[in-house]
mmCIF file of C-alpha atoms in Angstrom:
data_model
loop_
_atom_site.group_PDB
_atom_site.id
_atom_site.type_symbol
_atom_site.label_atom_id
_atom_site.label_comp_id
_atom_site.label_asym_id
_atom_site.label_seq_id
_atom_site.Cartn_x
_atom_site.Cartn_y
_atom_site.Cartn_z
ATOM 1 C CA UNK T 1 22.009 -9.162 3.676
ATOM 2 C CA UNK T 2 19.984 -8.567 7.397
ATOM 3 C CA UNK T 3 19.667 -11.701 9.116
ATOM 4 C CA UNK T 4 16.188 -11.244 12.032
ATOM 5 C CA UNK T 5 15.974 -13.687 14.681
ATOM 6 C CA UNK T 6 12.314 -14.078 16.914
ATOM 7 C CA UNK T 7 12.108 -14.708 20.230
ATOM 8 C CA UNK T 8 9.558 -14.696 23.472
ATOM 9 C CA UNK T 9 7.059 -17.032 21.788
ATOM 10 C CA UNK T 10 4.725 -18.999 24.385
ATOM 11 C CA UNK T 11 1.175 -19.770 25.586
ATOM 12 C CA UNK T 12 -0.793 -17.804 27.524
ATOM 13 C CA UNK T 13 -4.397 -17.440 28.674
ATOM 14 C CA UNK T 14 -7.154 -14.824 27.215
ATOM 15 C CA UNK T 15 -6.096 -11.246 28.628
ATOM 16 C CA UNK T 16 -2.501 -12.330 28.754
ATOM 17 C CA UNK T 17 0.841 -10.598 27.260
ATOM 18 C CA UNK T 18 3.651 -11.197 25.709
ATOM 19 C CA UNK T 19 6.488 -9.605 24.573
ATOM 20 C CA UNK T 20 8.831 -10.615 21.178
ATOM 21 C CA UNK T 21 11.655 -9.457 20.212
ATOM 22 C CA UNK T 22 13.619 -9.358 16.899
ATOM 23 C CA UNK T 23 16.919 -9.130 16.517
ATOM 24 C CA UNK T 24 18.813 -8.309 13.820
ATOM 25 C CA UNK T 25 22.279 -8.425 12.498
ATOM 26 C CA UNK T 26 24.130 -8.082 9.124
ATOM 27 C CA UNK T 27 23.756 -4.718 6.788
ATOM 28 C CA UNK T 28 20.849 -3.335 9.642
ATOM 29 C CA UNK T 29 22.485 0.182 8.116
ATOM 30 C CA UNK T 30 19.882 -0.218 5.146
ATOM 31 C CA UNK T 31 16.937 -0.735 7.198
ATOM 32 C CA UNK T 32 14.179 1.999 7.176
ATOM 33 C CA UNK T 33 10.833 -0.551 7.673
ATOM 34 C CA UNK T 34 10.583 -3.005 10.496
ATOM 35 C CA UNK T 35 7.524 -4.758 10.835
ATOM 36 C CA UNK T 36 5.696 -7.938 12.639
ATOM 37 C CA UNK T 37 3.520 -10.451 10.597
ATOM 38 C CA UNK T 38 1.145 -13.416 11.661
ATOM 39 C CA UNK T 39 -0.252 -17.033 10.145
ATOM 40 C CA UNK T 40 -1.937 -19.341 10.797
ATOM 41 C CA UNK T 41 -2.289 -22.714 9.222
ATOM 42 C CA UNK T 42 -4.287 -22.754 5.900
ATOM 43 C CA UNK T 43 -4.463 -18.934 5.198
ATOM 44 C CA UNK T 44 -2.585 -15.820 4.369
ATOM 45 C CA UNK T 45 -0.030 -14.067 6.316
ATOM 46 C CA UNK T 46 -1.272 -10.815 7.384
ATOM 47 C CA UNK T 47 0.808 -7.805 8.476
ATOM 48 C CA UNK T 48 0.097 -6.735 12.420
ATOM 49 C CA UNK T 49 2.084 -3.492 12.874
ATOM 50 C CA UNK T 50 5.587 -1.515 11.862
ATOM 51 C CA UNK T 51 7.852 0.712 12.072
ATOM 52 C CA UNK T 52 9.974 3.480 10.335
ATOM 53 C CA UNK T 53 13.550 2.887 12.468
ATOM 54 C CA UNK T 54 14.128 6.169 11.450
ATOM 55 C CA UNK T 55 11.328 8.209 12.097
ATOM 56 C CA UNK T 56 9.847 6.098 14.631
ATOM 57 C CA UNK T 57 6.418 6.200 12.460
ATOM 58 C CA UNK T 58 4.393 3.234 13.769
ATOM 59 C CA UNK T 59 0.828 2.247 12.267
ATOM 60 C CA UNK T 60 -1.155 -0.800 13.206
ATOM 61 C CA UNK T 61 -3.525 -3.257 12.071
ATOM 62 C CA UNK T 62 -7.158 -2.252 13.476
ATOM 63 C CA UNK T 63 -7.299 -5.604 14.983
ATOM 64 C CA UNK T 64 -4.646 -4.972 17.341
ATOM 65 C CA UNK T 65 -4.616 -1.355 17.505
ATOM 66 C CA UNK T 66 -4.640 -0.526 21.410
ATOM 67 C CA UNK T 67 -3.649 -4.067 22.049
ATOM 68 C CA UNK T 68 -0.063 -4.130 20.706
ATOM 69 C CA UNK T 69 2.892 -1.969 20.496
ATOM 70 C CA UNK T 70 5.983 -2.026 17.968
ATOM 71 C CA UNK T 71 9.228 -0.354 19.491
ATOM 72 C CA UNK T 72 12.476 -0.561 18.869
ATOM 73 C CA UNK T 73 16.355 -0.204 20.593
ATOM 74 C CA UNK T 74 18.333 1.196 18.189
ATOM 75 C CA UNK T 75 21.626 0.272 19.893
ATOM 76 C CA UNK T 76 20.429 -3.224 20.284
ATOM 77 C CA UNK T 77 18.917 -3.507 16.473
ATOM 78 C CA UNK T 78 15.960 -4.949 18.198
ATOM 79 C CA UNK T 79 12.696 -4.564 17.808
ATOM 80 C CA UNK T 80 10.107 -5.611 20.105
ATOM 81 C CA UNK T 81 6.193 -6.210 19.666
ATOM 82 C CA UNK T 82 4.490 -5.700 23.040
ATOM 83 C CA UNK T 83 0.993 -7.852 23.147
ATOM 84 C CA UNK T 84 -1.592 -7.068 25.774
ATOM 85 C CA UNK T 85 -5.075 -8.175 26.101
ATOM 86 C CA UNK T 86 -4.248 -11.496 24.197
ATOM 87 C CA UNK T 87 -7.794 -12.910 21.978
ATOM 88 C CA UNK T 88 -7.590 -16.125 21.414
ATOM 89 C CA UNK T 89 -7.683 -15.781 17.337
ATOM 90 C CA UNK T 90 -4.281 -13.794 18.318
ATOM 91 C CA UNK T 91 -2.987 -17.611 17.951
ATOM 92 C CA UNK T 92 -0.385 -17.480 15.145
ATOM 93 C CA UNK T 93 3.334 -17.634 14.584
ATOM 94 C CA UNK T 94 4.448 -14.203 14.265
ATOM 95 C CA UNK T 95 7.084 -12.790 12.109
ATOM 96 C CA UNK T 96 9.589 -10.084 11.875
ATOM 97 C CA UNK T 97 10.537 -8.392 8.680
ATOM 98 C CA UNK T 98 12.960 -5.876 7.438
ATOM 99 C CA UNK T 99 13.346 -3.664 4.714
ATOM 100 C CA UNK T 100 15.297 -0.191 3.553
ATOM 101 C CA UNK T 101 11.491 1.166 2.708
ATOM 102 C CA UNK T 102 10.953 0.795 -0.676
ATOM 103 C CA UNK T 103 7.223 0.749 -0.550
ATOM 104 C CA UNK T 104 6.972 3.234 2.703
ATOM 105 C CA UNK T 105 4.926 6.225 1.486
ATOM 106 C CA UNK T 106 4.350 9.749 3.772
ATOM 107 C CA UNK T 107 6.851 8.660 5.839
ATOM 108 C CA UNK T 108 5.443 5.148 6.786
ATOM 109 C CA UNK T 109 5.976 1.937 6.413
ATOM 110 C CA UNK T 110 4.397 0.003 4.167
ATOM 111 C CA UNK T 111 1.655 -3.319 5.211
ATOM 112 C CA UNK T 112 2.386 -5.470 1.945
ATOM 113 C CA UNK T 113 4.381 -8.682 2.774
ATOM 114 C CA UNK T 114 5.558 -7.663 -0.821
ATOM 115 C CA UNK T 115 7.406 -4.350 0.384
ATOM 116 C CA UNK T 116 10.000 -6.516 2.723
ATOM 117 C CA UNK T 117 12.688 -8.071 1.519
ATOM 118 C CA UNK T 118 14.077 -9.799 5.027
ATOM 119 C CA UNK T 119 12.336 -11.738 7.094
ATOM 120 C CA UNK T 120 12.666 -14.368 10.477
ATOM 121 C CA UNK T 121 12.382 -17.793 10.756
ATOM 122 C CA UNK T 122 8.974 -16.952 12.934
ATOM 123 C CA UNK T 123 7.602 -17.356 16.729
ATOM 124 C CA UNK T 124 4.593 -19.216 18.166
ATOM 125 C CA UNK T 125 2.233 -17.284 19.755
ATOM 126 C CA UNK T 126 -1.127 -19.390 21.435
ATOM 127 C CA UNK T 127 -3.675 -17.893 23.040
ATOM 128 C CA UNK T 128 -6.324 -20.282 24.810
ATOM 129 C CA UNK T 129 -9.609 -19.545 26.606
#
């Protein structure tokens, strides 16, 4: 089992920045893929970014590419999401997810939430215009 706890969510104005953190504990030695997803009420949870924890390959949804950066601190078992140039449409609950990488392909982790077994409780990000 892997336990994930997100933090860092807040309310900011458009154009501002936030850094989300996801602290992992438990059987983290099995984790090869970690990702960030987000969800607004009434909509499907959508993928934001992912990183292969061993190969450090990153990938981003087009809506956040160039504005968000996913990174990890292996020693601290912590995943980050640096979010710059925030827009009102970035408002959502952000979730951290982890998996051993069963749906990874070509060294890149899955963009599908079905590819992740472990989830955090979420942290709210609100961007006002």
